[in-house]
Short mmCIF file of C-alpha atoms in Angstrom, two decimals:
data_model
loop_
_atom_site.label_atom_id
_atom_site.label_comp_id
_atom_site.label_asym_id
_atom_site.label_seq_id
_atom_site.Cartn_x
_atom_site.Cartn_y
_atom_site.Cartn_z
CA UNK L 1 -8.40 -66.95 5.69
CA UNK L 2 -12.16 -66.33 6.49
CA UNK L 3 -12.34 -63.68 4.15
CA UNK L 4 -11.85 -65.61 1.09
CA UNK L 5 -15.56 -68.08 1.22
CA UNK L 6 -16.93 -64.46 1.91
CA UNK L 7 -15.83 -63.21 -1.27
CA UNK L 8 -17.00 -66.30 -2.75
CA UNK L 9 -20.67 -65.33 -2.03
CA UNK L 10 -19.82 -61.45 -2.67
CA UNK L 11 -19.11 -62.77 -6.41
CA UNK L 12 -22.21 -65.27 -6.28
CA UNK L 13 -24.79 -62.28 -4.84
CA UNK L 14 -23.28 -59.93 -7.68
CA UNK L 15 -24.11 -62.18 -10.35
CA UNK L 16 -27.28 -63.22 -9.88
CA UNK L 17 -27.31 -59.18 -9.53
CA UNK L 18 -26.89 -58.29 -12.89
CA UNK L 19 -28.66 -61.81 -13.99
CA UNK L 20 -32.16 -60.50 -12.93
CA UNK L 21 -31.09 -57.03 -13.57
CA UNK L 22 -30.82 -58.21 -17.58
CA UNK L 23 -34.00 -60.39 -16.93
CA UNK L 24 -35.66 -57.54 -16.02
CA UNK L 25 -34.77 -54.83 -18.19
CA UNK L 26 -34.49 -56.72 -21.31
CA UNK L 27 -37.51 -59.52 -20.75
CA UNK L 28 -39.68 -57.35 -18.42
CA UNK L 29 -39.26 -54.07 -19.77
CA UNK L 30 -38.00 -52.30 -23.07
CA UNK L 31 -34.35 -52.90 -22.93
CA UNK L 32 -30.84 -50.72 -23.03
CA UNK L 33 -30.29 -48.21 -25.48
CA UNK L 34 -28.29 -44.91 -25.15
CA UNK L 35 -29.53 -43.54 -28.22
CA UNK L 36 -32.87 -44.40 -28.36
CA UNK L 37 -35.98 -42.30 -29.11
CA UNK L 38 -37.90 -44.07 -26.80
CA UNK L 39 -37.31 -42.45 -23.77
CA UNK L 40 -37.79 -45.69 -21.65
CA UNK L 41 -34.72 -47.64 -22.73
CA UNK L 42 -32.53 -44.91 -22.27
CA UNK L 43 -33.93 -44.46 -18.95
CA UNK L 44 -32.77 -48.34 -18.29
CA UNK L 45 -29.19 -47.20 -19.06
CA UNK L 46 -29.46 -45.80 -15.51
CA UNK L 47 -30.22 -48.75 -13.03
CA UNK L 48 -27.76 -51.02 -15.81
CA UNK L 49 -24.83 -48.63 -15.44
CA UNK L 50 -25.34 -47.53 -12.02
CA UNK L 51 -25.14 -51.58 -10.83
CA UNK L 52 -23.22 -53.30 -12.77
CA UNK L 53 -21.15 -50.17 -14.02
CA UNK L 54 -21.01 -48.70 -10.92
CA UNK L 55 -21.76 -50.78 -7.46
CA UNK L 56 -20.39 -54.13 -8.78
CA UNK L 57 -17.51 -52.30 -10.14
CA UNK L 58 -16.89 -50.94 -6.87
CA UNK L 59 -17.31 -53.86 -4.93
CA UNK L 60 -14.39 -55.85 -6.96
CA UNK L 61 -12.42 -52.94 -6.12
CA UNK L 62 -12.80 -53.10 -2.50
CA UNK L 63 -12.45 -56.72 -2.21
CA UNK L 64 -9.53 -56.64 -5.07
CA UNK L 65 -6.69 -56.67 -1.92
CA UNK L 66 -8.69 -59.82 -0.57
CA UNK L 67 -9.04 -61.23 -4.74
CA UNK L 68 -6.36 -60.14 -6.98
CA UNK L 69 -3.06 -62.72 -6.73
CA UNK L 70 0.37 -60.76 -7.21
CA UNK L 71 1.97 -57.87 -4.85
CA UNK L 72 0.11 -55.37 -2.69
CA UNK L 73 1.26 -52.61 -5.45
CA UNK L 74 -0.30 -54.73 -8.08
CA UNK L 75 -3.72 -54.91 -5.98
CA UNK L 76 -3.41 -50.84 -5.29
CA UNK L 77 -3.11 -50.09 -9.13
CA UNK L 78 -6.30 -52.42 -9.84
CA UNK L 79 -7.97 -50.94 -6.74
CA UNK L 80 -7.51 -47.66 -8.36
CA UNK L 81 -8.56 -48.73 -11.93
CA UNK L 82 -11.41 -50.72 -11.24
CA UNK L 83 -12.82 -47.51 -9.11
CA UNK L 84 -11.83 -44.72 -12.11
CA UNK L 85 -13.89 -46.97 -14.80
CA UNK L 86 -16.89 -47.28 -12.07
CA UNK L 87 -16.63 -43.48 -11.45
CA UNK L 88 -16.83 -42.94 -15.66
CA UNK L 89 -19.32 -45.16 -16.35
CA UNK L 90 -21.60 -43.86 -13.15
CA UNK L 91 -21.13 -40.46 -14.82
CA UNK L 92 -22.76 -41.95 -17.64
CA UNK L 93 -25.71 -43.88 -15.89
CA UNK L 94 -26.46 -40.55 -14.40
CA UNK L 95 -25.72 -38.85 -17.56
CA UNK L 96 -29.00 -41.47 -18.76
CA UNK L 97 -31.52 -40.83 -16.27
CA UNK L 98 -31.25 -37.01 -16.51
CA UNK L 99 -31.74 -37.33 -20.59
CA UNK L 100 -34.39 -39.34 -19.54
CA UNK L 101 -36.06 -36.88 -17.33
CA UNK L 102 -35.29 -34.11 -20.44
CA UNK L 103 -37.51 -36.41 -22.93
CA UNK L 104 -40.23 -37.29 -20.81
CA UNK L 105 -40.25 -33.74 -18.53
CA UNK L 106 -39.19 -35.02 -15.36
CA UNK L 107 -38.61 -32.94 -12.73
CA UNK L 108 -34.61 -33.73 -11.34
CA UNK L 109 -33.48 -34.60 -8.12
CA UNK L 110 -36.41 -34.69 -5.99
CA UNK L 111 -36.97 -37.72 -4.50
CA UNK L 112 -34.76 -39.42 -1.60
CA UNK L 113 -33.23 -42.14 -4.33
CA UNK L 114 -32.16 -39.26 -5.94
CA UNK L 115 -30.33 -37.27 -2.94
CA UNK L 116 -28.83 -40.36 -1.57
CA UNK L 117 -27.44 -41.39 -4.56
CA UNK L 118 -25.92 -38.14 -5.92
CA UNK L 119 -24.71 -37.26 -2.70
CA UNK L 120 -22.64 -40.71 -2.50
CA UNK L 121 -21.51 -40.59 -6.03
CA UNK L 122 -19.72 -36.79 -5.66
CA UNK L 123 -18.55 -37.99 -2.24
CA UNK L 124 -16.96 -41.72 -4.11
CA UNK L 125 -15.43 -39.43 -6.56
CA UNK L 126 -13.80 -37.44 -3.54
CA UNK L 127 -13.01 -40.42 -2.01
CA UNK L 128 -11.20 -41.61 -4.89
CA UNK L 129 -9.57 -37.97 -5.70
CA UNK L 130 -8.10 -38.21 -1.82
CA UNK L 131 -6.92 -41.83 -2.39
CA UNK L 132 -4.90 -40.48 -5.68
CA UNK L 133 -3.40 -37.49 -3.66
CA UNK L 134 -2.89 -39.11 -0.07
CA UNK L 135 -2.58 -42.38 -0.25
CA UNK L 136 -1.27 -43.64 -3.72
CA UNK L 137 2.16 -41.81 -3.42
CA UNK L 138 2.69 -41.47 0.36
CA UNK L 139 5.02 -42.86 2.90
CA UNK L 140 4.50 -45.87 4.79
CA UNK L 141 3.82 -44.31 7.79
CA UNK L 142 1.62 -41.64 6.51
CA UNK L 143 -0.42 -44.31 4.69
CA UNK L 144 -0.82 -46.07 7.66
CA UNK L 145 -2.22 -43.07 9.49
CA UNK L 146 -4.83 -42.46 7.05
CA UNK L 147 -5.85 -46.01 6.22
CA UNK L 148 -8.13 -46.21 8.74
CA UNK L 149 -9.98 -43.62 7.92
CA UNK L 150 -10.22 -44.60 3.78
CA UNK L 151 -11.65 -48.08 4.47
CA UNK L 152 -14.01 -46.85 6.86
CA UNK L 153 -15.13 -44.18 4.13
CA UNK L 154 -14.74 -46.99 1.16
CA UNK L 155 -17.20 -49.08 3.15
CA UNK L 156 -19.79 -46.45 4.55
CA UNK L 157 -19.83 -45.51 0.56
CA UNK L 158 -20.12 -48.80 -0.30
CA UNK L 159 -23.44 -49.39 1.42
CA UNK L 160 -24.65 -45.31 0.74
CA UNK L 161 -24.66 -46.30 -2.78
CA UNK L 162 -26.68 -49.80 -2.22
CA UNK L 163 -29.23 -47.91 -0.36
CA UNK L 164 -29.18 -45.64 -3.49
CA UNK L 165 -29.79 -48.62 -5.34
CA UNK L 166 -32.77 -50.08 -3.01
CA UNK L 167 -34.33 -47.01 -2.80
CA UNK L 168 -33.87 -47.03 -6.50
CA UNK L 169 -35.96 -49.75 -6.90
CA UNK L 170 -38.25 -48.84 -4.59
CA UNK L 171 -38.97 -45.41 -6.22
CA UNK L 172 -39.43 -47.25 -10.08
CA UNK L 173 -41.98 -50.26 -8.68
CA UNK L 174 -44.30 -47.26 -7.44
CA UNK L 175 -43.99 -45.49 -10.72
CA UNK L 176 -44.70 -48.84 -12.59
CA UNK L 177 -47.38 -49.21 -10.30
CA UNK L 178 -46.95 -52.63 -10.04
CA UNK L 179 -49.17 -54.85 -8.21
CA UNK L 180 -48.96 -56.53 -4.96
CA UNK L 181 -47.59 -60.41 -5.87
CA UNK L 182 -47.16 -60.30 -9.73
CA UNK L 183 -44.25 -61.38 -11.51
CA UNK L 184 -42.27 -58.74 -11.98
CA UNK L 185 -42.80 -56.99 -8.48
CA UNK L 186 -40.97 -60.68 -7.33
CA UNK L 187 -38.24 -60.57 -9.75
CA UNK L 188 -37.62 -56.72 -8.30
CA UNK L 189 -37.62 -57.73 -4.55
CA UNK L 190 -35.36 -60.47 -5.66
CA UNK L 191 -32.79 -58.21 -7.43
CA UNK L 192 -33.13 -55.54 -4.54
CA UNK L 193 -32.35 -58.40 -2.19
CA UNK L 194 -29.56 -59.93 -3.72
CA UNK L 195 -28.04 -56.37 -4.52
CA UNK L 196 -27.85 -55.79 -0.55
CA UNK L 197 -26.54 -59.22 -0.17
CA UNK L 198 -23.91 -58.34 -2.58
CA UNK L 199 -22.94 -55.07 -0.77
CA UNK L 200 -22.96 -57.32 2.71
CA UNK L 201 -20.57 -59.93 1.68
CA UNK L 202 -17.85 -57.41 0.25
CA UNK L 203 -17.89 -55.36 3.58
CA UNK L 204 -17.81 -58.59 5.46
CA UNK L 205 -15.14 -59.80 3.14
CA UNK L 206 -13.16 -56.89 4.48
CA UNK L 207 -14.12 -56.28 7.91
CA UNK L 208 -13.48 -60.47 8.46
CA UNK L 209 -9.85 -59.49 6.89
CA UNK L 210 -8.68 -57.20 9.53
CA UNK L 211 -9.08 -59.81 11.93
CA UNK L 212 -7.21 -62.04 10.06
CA UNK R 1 -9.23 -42.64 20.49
CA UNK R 2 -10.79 -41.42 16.89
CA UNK R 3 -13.82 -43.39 17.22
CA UNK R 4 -14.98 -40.70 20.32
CA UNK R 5 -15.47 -37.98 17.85
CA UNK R 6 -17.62 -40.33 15.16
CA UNK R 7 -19.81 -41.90 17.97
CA UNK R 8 -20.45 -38.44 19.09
CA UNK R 9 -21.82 -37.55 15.19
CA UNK R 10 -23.65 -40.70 15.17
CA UNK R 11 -25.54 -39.17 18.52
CA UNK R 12 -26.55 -36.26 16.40
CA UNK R 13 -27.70 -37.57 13.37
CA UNK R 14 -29.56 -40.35 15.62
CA UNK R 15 -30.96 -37.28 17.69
CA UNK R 16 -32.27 -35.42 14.67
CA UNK R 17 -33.60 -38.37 12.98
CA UNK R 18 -36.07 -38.92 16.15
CA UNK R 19 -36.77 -35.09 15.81
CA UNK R 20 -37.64 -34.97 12.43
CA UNK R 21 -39.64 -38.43 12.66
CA UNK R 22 -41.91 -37.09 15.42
CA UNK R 23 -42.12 -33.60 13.33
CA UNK R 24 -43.13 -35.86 10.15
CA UNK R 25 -45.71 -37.90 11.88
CA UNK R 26 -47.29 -35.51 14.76
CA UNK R 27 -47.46 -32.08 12.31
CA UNK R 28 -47.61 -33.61 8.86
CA UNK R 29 -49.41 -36.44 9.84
CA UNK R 30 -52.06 -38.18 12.13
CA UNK R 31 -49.79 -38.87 15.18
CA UNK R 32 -48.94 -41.86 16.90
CA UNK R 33 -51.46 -44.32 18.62
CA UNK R 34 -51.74 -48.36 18.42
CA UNK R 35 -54.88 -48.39 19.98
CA UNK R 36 -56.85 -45.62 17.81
CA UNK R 37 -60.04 -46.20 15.17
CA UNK R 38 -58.06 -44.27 12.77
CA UNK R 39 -55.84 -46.86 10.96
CA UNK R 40 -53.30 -44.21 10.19
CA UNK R 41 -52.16 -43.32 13.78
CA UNK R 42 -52.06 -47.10 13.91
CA UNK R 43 -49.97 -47.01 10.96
CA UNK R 44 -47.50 -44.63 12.64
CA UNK R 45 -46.60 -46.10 15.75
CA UNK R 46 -44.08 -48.85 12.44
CA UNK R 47 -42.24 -46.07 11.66
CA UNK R 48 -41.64 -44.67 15.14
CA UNK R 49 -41.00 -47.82 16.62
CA UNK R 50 -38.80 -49.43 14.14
CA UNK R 51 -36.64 -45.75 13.88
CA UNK R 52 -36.40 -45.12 17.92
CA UNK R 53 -37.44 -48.31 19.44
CA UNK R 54 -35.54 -50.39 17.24
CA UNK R 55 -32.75 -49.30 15.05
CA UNK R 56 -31.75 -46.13 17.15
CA UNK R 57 -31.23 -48.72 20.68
CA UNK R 58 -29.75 -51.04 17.90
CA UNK R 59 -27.18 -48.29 17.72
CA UNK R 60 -26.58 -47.72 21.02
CA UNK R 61 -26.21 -51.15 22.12
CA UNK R 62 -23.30 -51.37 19.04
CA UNK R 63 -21.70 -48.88 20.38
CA UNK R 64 -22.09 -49.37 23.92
CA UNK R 65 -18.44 -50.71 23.95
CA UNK R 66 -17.21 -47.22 23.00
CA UNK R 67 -19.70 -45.36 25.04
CA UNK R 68 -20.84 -46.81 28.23
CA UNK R 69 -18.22 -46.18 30.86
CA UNK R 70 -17.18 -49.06 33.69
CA UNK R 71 -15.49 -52.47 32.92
CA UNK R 72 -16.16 -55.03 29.72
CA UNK R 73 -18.48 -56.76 31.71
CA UNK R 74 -20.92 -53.54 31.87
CA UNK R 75 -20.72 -52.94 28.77
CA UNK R 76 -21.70 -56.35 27.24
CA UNK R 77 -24.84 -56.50 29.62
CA UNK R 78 -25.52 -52.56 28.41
CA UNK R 79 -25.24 -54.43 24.98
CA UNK R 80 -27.33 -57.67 25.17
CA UNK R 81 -30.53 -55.52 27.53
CA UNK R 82 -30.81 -52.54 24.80
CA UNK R 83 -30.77 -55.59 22.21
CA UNK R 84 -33.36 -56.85 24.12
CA UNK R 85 -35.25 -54.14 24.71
CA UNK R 86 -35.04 -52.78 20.82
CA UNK R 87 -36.31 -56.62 19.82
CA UNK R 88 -39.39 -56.05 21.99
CA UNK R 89 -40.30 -52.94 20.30
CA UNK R 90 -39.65 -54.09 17.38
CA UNK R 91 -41.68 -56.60 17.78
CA UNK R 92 -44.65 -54.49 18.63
CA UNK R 93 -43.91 -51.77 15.73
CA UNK R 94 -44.16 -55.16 13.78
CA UNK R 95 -47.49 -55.68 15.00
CA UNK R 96 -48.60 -52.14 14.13
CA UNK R 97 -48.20 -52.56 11.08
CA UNK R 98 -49.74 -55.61 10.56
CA UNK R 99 -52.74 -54.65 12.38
CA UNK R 100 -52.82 -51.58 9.97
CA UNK R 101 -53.17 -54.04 6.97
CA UNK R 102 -56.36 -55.95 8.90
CA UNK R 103 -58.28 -52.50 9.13
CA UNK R 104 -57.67 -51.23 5.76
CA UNK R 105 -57.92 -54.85 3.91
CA UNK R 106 -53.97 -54.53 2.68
CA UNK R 107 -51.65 -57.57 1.22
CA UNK R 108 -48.90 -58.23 3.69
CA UNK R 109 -45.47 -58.59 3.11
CA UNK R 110 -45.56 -57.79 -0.87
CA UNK R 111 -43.04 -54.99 -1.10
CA UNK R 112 -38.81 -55.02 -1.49
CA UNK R 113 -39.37 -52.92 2.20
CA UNK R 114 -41.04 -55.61 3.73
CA UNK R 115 -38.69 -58.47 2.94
CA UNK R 116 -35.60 -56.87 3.85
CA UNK R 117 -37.74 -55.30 6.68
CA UNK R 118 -38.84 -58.96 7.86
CA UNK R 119 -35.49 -60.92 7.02
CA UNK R 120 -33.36 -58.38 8.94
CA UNK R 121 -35.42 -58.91 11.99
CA UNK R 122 -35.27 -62.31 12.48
CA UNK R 123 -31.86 -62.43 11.73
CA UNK R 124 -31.22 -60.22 14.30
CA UNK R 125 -33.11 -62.31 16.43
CA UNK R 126 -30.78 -65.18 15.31
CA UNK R 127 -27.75 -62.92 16.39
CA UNK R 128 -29.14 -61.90 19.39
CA UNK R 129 -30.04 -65.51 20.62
CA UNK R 130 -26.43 -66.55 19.32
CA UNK R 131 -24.84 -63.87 21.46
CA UNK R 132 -26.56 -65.15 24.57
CA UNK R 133 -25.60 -68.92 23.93
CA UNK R 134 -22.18 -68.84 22.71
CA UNK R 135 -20.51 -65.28 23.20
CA UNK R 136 -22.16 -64.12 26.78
CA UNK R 137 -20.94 -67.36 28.91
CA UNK R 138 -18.11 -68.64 26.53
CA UNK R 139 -14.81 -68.56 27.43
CA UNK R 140 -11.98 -66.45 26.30
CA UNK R 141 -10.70 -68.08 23.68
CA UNK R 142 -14.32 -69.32 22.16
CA UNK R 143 -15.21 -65.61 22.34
CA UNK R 144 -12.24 -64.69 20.71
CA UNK R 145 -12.86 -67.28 17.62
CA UNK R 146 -16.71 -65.95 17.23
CA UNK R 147 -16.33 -62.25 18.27
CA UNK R 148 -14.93 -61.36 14.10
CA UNK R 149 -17.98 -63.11 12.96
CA UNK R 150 -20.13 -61.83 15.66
CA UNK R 151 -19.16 -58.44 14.85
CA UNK R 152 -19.20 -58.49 11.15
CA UNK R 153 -22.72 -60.05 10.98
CA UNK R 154 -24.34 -57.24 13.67
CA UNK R 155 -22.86 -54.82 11.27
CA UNK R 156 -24.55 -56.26 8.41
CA UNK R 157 -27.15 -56.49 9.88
CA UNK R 158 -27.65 -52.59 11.34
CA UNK R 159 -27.09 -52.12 7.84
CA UNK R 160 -30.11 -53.57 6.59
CA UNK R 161 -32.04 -52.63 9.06
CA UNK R 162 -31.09 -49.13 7.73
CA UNK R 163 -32.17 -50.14 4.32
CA UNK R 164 -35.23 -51.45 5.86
CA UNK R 165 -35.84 -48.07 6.29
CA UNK R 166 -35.28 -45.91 3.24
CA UNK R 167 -36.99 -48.28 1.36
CA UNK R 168 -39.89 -47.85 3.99
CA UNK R 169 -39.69 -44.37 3.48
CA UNK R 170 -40.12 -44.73 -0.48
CA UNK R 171 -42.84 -46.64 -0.10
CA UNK R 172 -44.68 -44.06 2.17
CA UNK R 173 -43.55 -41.26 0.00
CA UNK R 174 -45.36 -43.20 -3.04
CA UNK R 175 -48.39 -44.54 -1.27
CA UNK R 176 -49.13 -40.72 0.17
CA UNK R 177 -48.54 -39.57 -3.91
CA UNK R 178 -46.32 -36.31 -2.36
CA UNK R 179 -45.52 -34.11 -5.00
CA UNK R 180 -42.01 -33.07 -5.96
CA UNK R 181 -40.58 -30.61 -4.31
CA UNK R 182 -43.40 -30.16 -1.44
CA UNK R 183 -42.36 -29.25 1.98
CA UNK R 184 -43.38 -32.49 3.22
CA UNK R 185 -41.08 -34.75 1.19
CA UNK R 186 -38.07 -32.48 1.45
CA UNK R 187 -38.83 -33.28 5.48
CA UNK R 188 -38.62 -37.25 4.51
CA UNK R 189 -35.90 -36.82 2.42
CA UNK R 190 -33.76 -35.36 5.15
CA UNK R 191 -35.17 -37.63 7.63
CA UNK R 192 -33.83 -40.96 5.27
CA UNK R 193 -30.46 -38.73 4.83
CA UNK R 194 -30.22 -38.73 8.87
CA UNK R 195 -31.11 -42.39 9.27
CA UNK R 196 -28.76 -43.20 6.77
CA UNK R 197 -25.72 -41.13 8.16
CA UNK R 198 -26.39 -42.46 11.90
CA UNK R 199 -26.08 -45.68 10.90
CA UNK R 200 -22.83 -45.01 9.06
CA UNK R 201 -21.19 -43.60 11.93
CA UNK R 202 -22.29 -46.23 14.14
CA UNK R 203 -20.57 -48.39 11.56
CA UNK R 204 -17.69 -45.96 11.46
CA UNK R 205 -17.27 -45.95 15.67
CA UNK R 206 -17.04 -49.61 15.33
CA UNK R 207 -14.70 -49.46 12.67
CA UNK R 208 -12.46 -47.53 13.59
CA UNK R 209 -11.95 -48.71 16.89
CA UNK R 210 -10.47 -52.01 15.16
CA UNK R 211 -7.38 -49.67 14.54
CA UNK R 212 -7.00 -48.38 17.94
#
């Protein structure tokens, strides 16, 4: 089964994901804090939430047919759950950044970060409202029909929200104005790297599996 | 055959990303020449080259399979000559930039856009020499055993190349300090939306034609 050393690294890439991520937010920068008066750490609610809440979330529930031991119902009801608490806690990393943009007067959902990464998070939540309707209680054969069409949606997703999350990343090293070289620009090209590396191994993970 | 109709959309968005790239840097911007006095035309002739000369042939030779008419043999030299031919620009839009850098004293290779911009090229590269050894005068059944891997990684990598992109286009939008909301970033907003739905339904034409 090729699919399972992929999965291996898809697990190894998201760790060292949310290592840095931590590094960085808590060492590098001011930390987490929902309910903080300084608007900085409640701005770091966003990128926390929005990977590992959100993308890494995601990712286990993609792979979770390829992961999870027991019946192909069992892996379909974890698919399902692991998605609905990535949608919630997305709607609160997103929830963060616009409080965020209230405290500091920010203008909202300007930049390309921004439109790529709303557009894929109402379009997930679709995704996931379609797989409740159409897929979760219908026939074999109409299942079957559609199926096609749901993985090649759950993947495109996938990798729409890790180019939310690159350009992301992109978008807060200008505003930090970090310089060319130093520390912490590193430790971002290294999260941003392994974040994509993440989102490569889970879609490999499945697309390996369908020519198992 | 359902992956006609998505290899058709992938044509458009491909199509309108060239438009709006040659709008962005011919009307907003200083045009496109590599050997100018002005570093910024030199400048241009990255983004132009890596969009058209390299990701959108990238595209075409992916799909080429799906596309090109005639027997499997014509379309797998279709696919290893617009390969080629997107590596050699590539190469040169490569060059551009670099040469940029010399005339304006610049660090190379600093930013998250230039490492996944550098790391997806030579691994393409890689791919592209490992297609010609093994895959192009393999037999059958060695084909057969590579072709899942093969496929999967060229995947991955149009995907990064894609990210290559939008974080390219981040960096641009910071280093030109657009304002919110002016005409010129809603024009490279759109233009990163279009990249980043041609190379989804590339993706999608691919995948989907695994279920045919």
């Amino acid at each position: 089964m090729p699919s399972y050393s992929t999965s291996v690294l898809a697990h190894l890439f998201g760790i060292i994901s949310i290592i840095l991520l931590l590094v960085w937010l808590l060492h590098y920068r001011e930390g987490i804090e929902y309910d903080s008066d300084n608007p900085l750490r409640v701005f770091n609610v966003h990128p926390f939430l929005m990977f590992f809440g959100f993308i890494f979330l995601v990712g286990q529930a993609i792979m979770s047919y390829h992961t999870v031991p027991g019946t192909h119902e069992t892996q379909k009801i974890v698919h399902m759950i692991l998605h609905f608490i990535a949608i919630i806690l997305g709607i609160v990393g997103i929830c963060a950044v616009f409080k965020f943009h209230d405290m500091v007067n920010l203008v909202d959902v300007y930049s390309l970060h921004s439109w790529i990464g709303i557009g894929t998070f109402c379009l997930v939540g679709l995704q996931w409202l379609f797989g409740l309707t159409f897929m979760f209680p219908g026939s074999r054969q109409s299942r079957a029909s559609l199926a096609p069409w749901h993985i090649a949606g759950g993947r495109a997703l996938l990798y729409m929200a890790i180019c939310a999350a690159l350009t992301g990343l992109m978008e807060k090293t200008a505003l930090l104005k970090l310089q060319a070289h130093q520390r912490e620009s590193h430790l971002i090209n290294f999260l941003g790297l392994a974040i994509l590396l993440f989102g490569v191994f889970v879609d490999v993970t499945v697309g390996l599996a369908h020519f198992a």
